[in-house]
XYZ file of N, CA and C in Angstrom:
369
model
N 101.248 31.319 42.908
C 102.158 30.230 42.610
C 103.474 30.782 42.081
N 104.515 30.058 42.359
C 105.834 30.410 41.842
C 106.446 29.147 41.270
N 107.069 29.258 40.132
C 107.731 28.128 39.488
C 109.232 28.217 39.764
N 109.832 27.066 40.072
C 111.228 27.020 40.492
C 112.032 26.087 39.596
N 113.240 26.496 39.236
C 114.130 25.676 38.427
C 115.528 25.744 39.044
N 116.037 24.566 39.462
C 117.379 24.503 40.027
C 118.412 24.221 38.938
N 119.625 24.655 39.194
C 120.737 24.337 38.305
C 122.028 24.380 39.117
N 123.092 23.821 38.533
C 124.401 23.909 39.154
C 124.904 22.642 39.797
N 124.114 21.582 39.770
C 124.572 20.335 40.356
C 125.668 19.695 39.514
N 126.254 18.632 40.058
C 127.293 17.938 39.322
C 128.100 17.025 40.213
N 129.233 16.599 39.689
C 130.138 15.704 40.404
C 131.336 16.497 40.898
N 131.671 16.323 42.159
C 132.804 17.039 42.742
C 133.508 16.120 43.730
N 134.786 16.328 43.910
C 135.535 15.533 44.888
C 135.301 16.074 46.291
N 135.471 15.204 47.249
C 135.345 15.618 48.647
C 136.285 16.789 48.934
N 135.753 17.757 49.657
C 136.497 18.969 49.951
C 136.272 20.085 48.962
N 135.621 19.763 47.853
C 135.368 20.748 46.821
C 134.128 21.582 47.091
N 133.780 22.399 46.108
C 132.661 23.324 46.236
C 131.753 23.261 45.015
N 130.512 23.583 45.246
C 129.528 23.751 44.173
C 128.603 24.886 44.570
N 128.039 25.538 43.570
C 127.028 26.545 43.826
C 125.770 26.192 43.051
N 124.693 26.046 43.767
C 123.399 25.770 43.159
C 122.611 27.066 43.047
N 121.829 27.134 42.000
C 120.982 28.296 41.774
C 119.537 27.852 41.633
N 118.649 28.645 42.159
C 117.220 28.387 42.031
C 116.583 29.628 41.423
N 116.122 29.487 40.198
C 115.482 30.602 39.510
C 113.978 30.477 39.647
N 113.368 31.554 40.055
C 111.939 31.553 40.288
C 111.228 32.468 39.309
N 110.077 32.059 38.887
C 109.225 32.919 38.057
C 108.025 33.331 38.881
N 107.545 34.519 38.620
C 106.425 35.009 39.410
C 106.744 36.367 39.981
N 105.809 37.266 39.863
C 106.069 38.634 40.267
C 106.087 38.825 41.770
N 105.611 37.833 42.532
C 105.559 37.978 43.984
C 106.648 37.173 44.676
N 107.735 36.901 43.958
C 108.810 36.084 44.504
C 109.284 36.595 45.852
N 109.385 37.899 45.991
C 109.930 38.466 47.221
C 109.045 38.191 48.429
N 107.830 37.749 48.210
C 106.921 37.449 49.316
C 107.068 36.037 49.848
N 107.834 35.205 49.136
C 107.948 33.797 49.486
C 109.134 33.538 50.387
N 108.905 32.643 51.335
C 110.007 32.107 52.101
C 110.624 30.968 51.285
N 111.955 30.974 51.153
C 112.647 30.001 50.324
C 113.463 29.050 51.175
N 113.549 27.819 50.719
C 114.341 26.829 51.453
C 114.981 25.850 50.491
N 116.025 25.204 50.962
C 116.677 24.124 50.242
C 116.503 22.832 51.038
N 116.215 21.776 50.301
C 116.130 20.436 50.852
C 117.015 19.525 50.011
N 117.273 18.354 50.553
C 117.974 17.341 49.767
C 117.409 15.977 50.106
N 117.569 15.070 49.162
C 117.082 13.710 49.369
C 118.061 12.721 48.778
N 118.601 11.890 49.643
C 119.503 10.825 49.216
C 118.683 9.563 48.974
N 119.191 8.644 48.166
C 118.445 7.405 47.886
C 118.079 6.666 49.169
N 116.818 6.309 49.270
C 116.361 5.543 50.418
C 116.148 6.349 51.676
N 116.316 7.664 51.598
C 116.164 8.516 52.775
C 115.052 9.532 52.569
N 114.588 10.082 53.677
C 113.563 11.107 53.603
C 114.178 12.436 53.150
N 113.299 13.288 52.632
C 113.748 14.606 52.224
C 114.153 15.404 53.468
N 115.325 15.997 53.398
C 115.949 16.626 54.560
C 116.079 18.130 54.349
N 115.637 18.894 55.343
C 115.820 20.340 55.314
C 117.295 20.647 55.532
N 117.847 21.574 54.723
C 119.239 21.963 54.939
C 119.404 23.457 55.182
N 118.444 24.260 54.748
C 118.550 25.677 55.053
C 117.439 26.476 54.410
N 117.235 27.684 54.938
C 116.211 28.549 54.392
C 116.614 29.999 54.551
N 115.807 30.847 53.956
C 116.098 32.272 54.038
C 114.783 33.028 54.030
N 114.651 33.965 54.963
C 113.391 34.685 55.065
C 113.267 35.711 53.966
N 112.032 36.012 53.615
C 111.842 36.967 52.525
C 111.993 38.395 53.002
N 111.708 38.627 54.259
C 111.689 40.003 54.746
C 113.091 40.519 55.052
N 113.792 39.818 55.924
C 115.111 40.300 56.344
C 116.245 39.674 55.550
N 115.941 38.585 54.856
C 116.994 37.894 54.126
C 117.938 37.131 55.014
N 117.525 36.892 56.255
C 118.395 36.176 57.185
C 118.338 34.676 56.917
N 119.487 34.043 56.672
C 119.490 32.602 56.435
C 119.596 31.809 57.738
N 119.166 30.579 57.696
C 119.334 29.670 58.823
C 119.563 28.277 58.248
N 120.242 27.431 59.024
C 120.758 26.185 58.485
C 120.547 25.014 59.428
N 120.503 23.829 58.826
C 120.548 22.608 59.610
C 121.962 22.429 60.155
N 122.067 21.736 61.269
C 123.358 21.543 61.910
C 124.344 20.814 60.999
N 123.818 19.949 60.151
C 124.681 19.124 59.308
C 125.448 19.927 58.264
N 124.972 21.137 57.963
C 125.622 21.927 56.914
C 126.098 23.295 57.400
N 125.734 23.663 58.616
C 126.093 24.983 59.130
C 127.602 25.153 59.143
N 128.046 26.286 58.636
C 129.478 26.551 58.551
C 130.088 26.142 57.228
N 129.377 25.316 56.466
C 129.873 24.868 55.159
C 129.027 25.403 54.008
N 127.731 25.546 54.242
C 126.803 25.994 53.204
C 126.333 27.414 53.507
N 126.105 28.175 52.439
C 125.607 29.545 52.582
C 124.470 29.775 51.609
N 123.378 30.303 52.134
C 122.207 30.611 51.307
C 122.085 32.121 51.184
N 121.792 32.553 49.976
C 121.542 33.970 49.744
C 120.418 34.108 48.725
N 119.809 35.277 48.702
C 118.742 35.495 47.723
C 118.902 36.874 47.112
N 118.467 36.965 45.875
C 118.474 38.230 45.138
C 117.059 38.436 44.637
N 116.301 39.196 45.385
C 114.895 39.365 45.028
C 114.682 40.015 43.659
N 115.410 41.067 43.303
C 115.196 41.639 41.957
C 115.465 40.642 40.839
N 116.362 39.681 41.075
C 116.670 38.677 40.056
C 115.886 37.392 40.245
N 115.012 37.356 41.249
C 114.200 36.161 41.511
C 115.070 34.910 41.622
N 116.141 34.994 42.379
C 117.099 33.891 42.470
C 117.509 33.636 43.914
N 117.663 32.356 44.227
C 118.221 31.942 45.510
C 119.431 31.069 45.219
N 120.508 31.318 45.924
C 121.746 30.585 45.715
C 122.075 29.728 46.933
N 122.688 28.578 46.673
C 123.197 27.716 47.732
C 124.667 27.458 47.426
N 125.538 28.092 48.170
C 126.969 27.875 48.034
C 127.383 26.770 48.982
N 127.964 25.714 48.434
C 128.332 24.553 49.229
C 129.850 24.385 49.199
N 130.464 24.470 50.348
C 131.907 24.319 50.474
C 132.228 23.103 51.337
N 133.465 22.665 51.261
C 133.929 21.528 52.071
C 132.978 20.349 51.951
N 132.635 20.021 50.737
C 131.643 18.960 50.504
C 132.168 17.600 50.949
N 131.245 16.791 51.430
C 131.548 15.452 51.917
C 130.745 14.434 51.111
N 131.207 13.198 51.059
C 130.425 12.173 50.348
C 128.994 12.060 50.858
N 128.787 12.299 52.136
C 127.431 12.205 52.686
C 126.533 13.359 52.255
N 127.077 14.344 51.555
C 126.258 15.410 50.979
C 125.642 14.994 49.646
N 126.007 13.832 49.156
C 125.459 13.341 47.890
C 123.947 13.161 47.992
N 123.222 13.805 47.084
C 121.765 13.771 47.120
C 121.226 14.565 45.936
N 119.921 14.482 45.753
C 119.236 15.416 44.860
C 118.834 16.620 45.708
N 119.184 17.792 45.238
C 118.913 19.030 45.965
C 117.732 19.756 45.327
N 116.825 20.197 46.201
C 115.617 20.870 45.759
C 115.506 22.237 46.417
N 115.030 23.208 45.668
C 114.602 24.434 46.322
C 113.078 24.415 46.411
N 112.578 25.113 47.403
C 111.155 25.123 47.668
C 110.734 26.505 48.155
N 109.473 26.815 47.968
C 108.965 28.130 48.347
C 107.614 27.982 49.027
N 107.387 28.851 49.992
C 106.079 28.881 50.634
C 105.783 30.294 51.092
N 104.516 30.604 51.145
C 104.075 31.848 51.757
C 103.941 31.618 53.257
N 104.182 32.630 54.020
C 104.027 32.496 55.455
C 105.343 32.315 56.163
N 105.293 31.789 57.359
C 106.469 31.708 58.213
C 107.400 30.587 57.773
N 108.651 30.673 58.157
C 109.600 29.601 57.816
C 109.174 28.266 58.394
N 109.564 27.201 57.714
C 109.258 25.861 58.183
C 110.380 24.916 57.786
N 110.630 23.938 58.653
C 111.639 22.924 58.369
C 111.033 21.692 57.712
N 109.721 21.634 57.635
C 109.063 20.444 57.121
C 108.767 20.566 55.638
N 109.166 19.583 54.842
C 108.853 19.641 53.408
C 107.357 19.632 53.136
N 106.575 19.115 54.058
C 105.115 19.067 53.850
C 104.489 20.454 53.833
N 105.191 21.435 54.357
C 104.659 22.795 54.414
C 104.950 23.605 53.157
N 105.645 23.019 52.212
C 106.017 23.746 51.001
C 105.192 23.239 49.823
N 104.546 24.165 49.146
C 103.676 23.806 48.024
C 104.378 23.936 46.682
N 105.497 24.632 46.663
C 106.175 24.904 45.397
C 107.572 24.301 45.430
N 107.868 23.472 44.414
C 109.139 22.747 44.360
C 109.750 22.832 42.966
N 111.065 22.851 42.937
C 111.769 22.681 41.689
C 111.889 21.205 41.356
N 112.504 20.926 40.215
C 112.618 19.541 39.744
C 113.783 18.817 40.399
N 114.690 19.565 41.040
C 115.838 18.963 41.702
C 117.059 18.920 40.811
N 118.215 18.947 41.451
C 119.478 18.821 40.733
C 120.391 17.892 41.524
N 121.056 16.979 40.815
C 121.873 15.962 41.463
C 123.235 16.534 41.854
N 123.617 16.275 43.095
C 124.956 16.591 43.582
C 125.601 15.289 44.029
N 126.754 14.974 43.457
C 127.475 13.769 43.808
C 128.876 14.143 44.270
N 129.232 13.697 45.480
C 130.539 13.999 46.049
C 131.320 12.695 46.155
N 132.421 12.626 45.449
C 133.229 11.404 45.469
C 134.298 11.493 46.557
N 134.640 10.344 47.104
C 135.641 10.305 48.186
C 137.042 10.143 47.636
């Protein structure tokens, strides 16, 4: 098991930037595949990006590709989500998640979740 804690959310104007951090506890952090999801009110939890544990290669949903960047620092047990050119439709609670095994876009495949951090983008 790995415990996850997100931070860095807040209120930002459209076009602005935020950086979210996900701190993980657990000595086997480097073995986990990490992902970010978000959930807006009344909507399903949406995959926005992930990063493999082995190569560190990130991949993204089409809705955020080119604007968001995911990186991980295994020695520091941290995953970062840099969000640029934010839009009002990016407003949501953002979650990081971890799973052993292959990457997945489905939230049902992730057993480990943080508590979430609110991101609000004003127009």
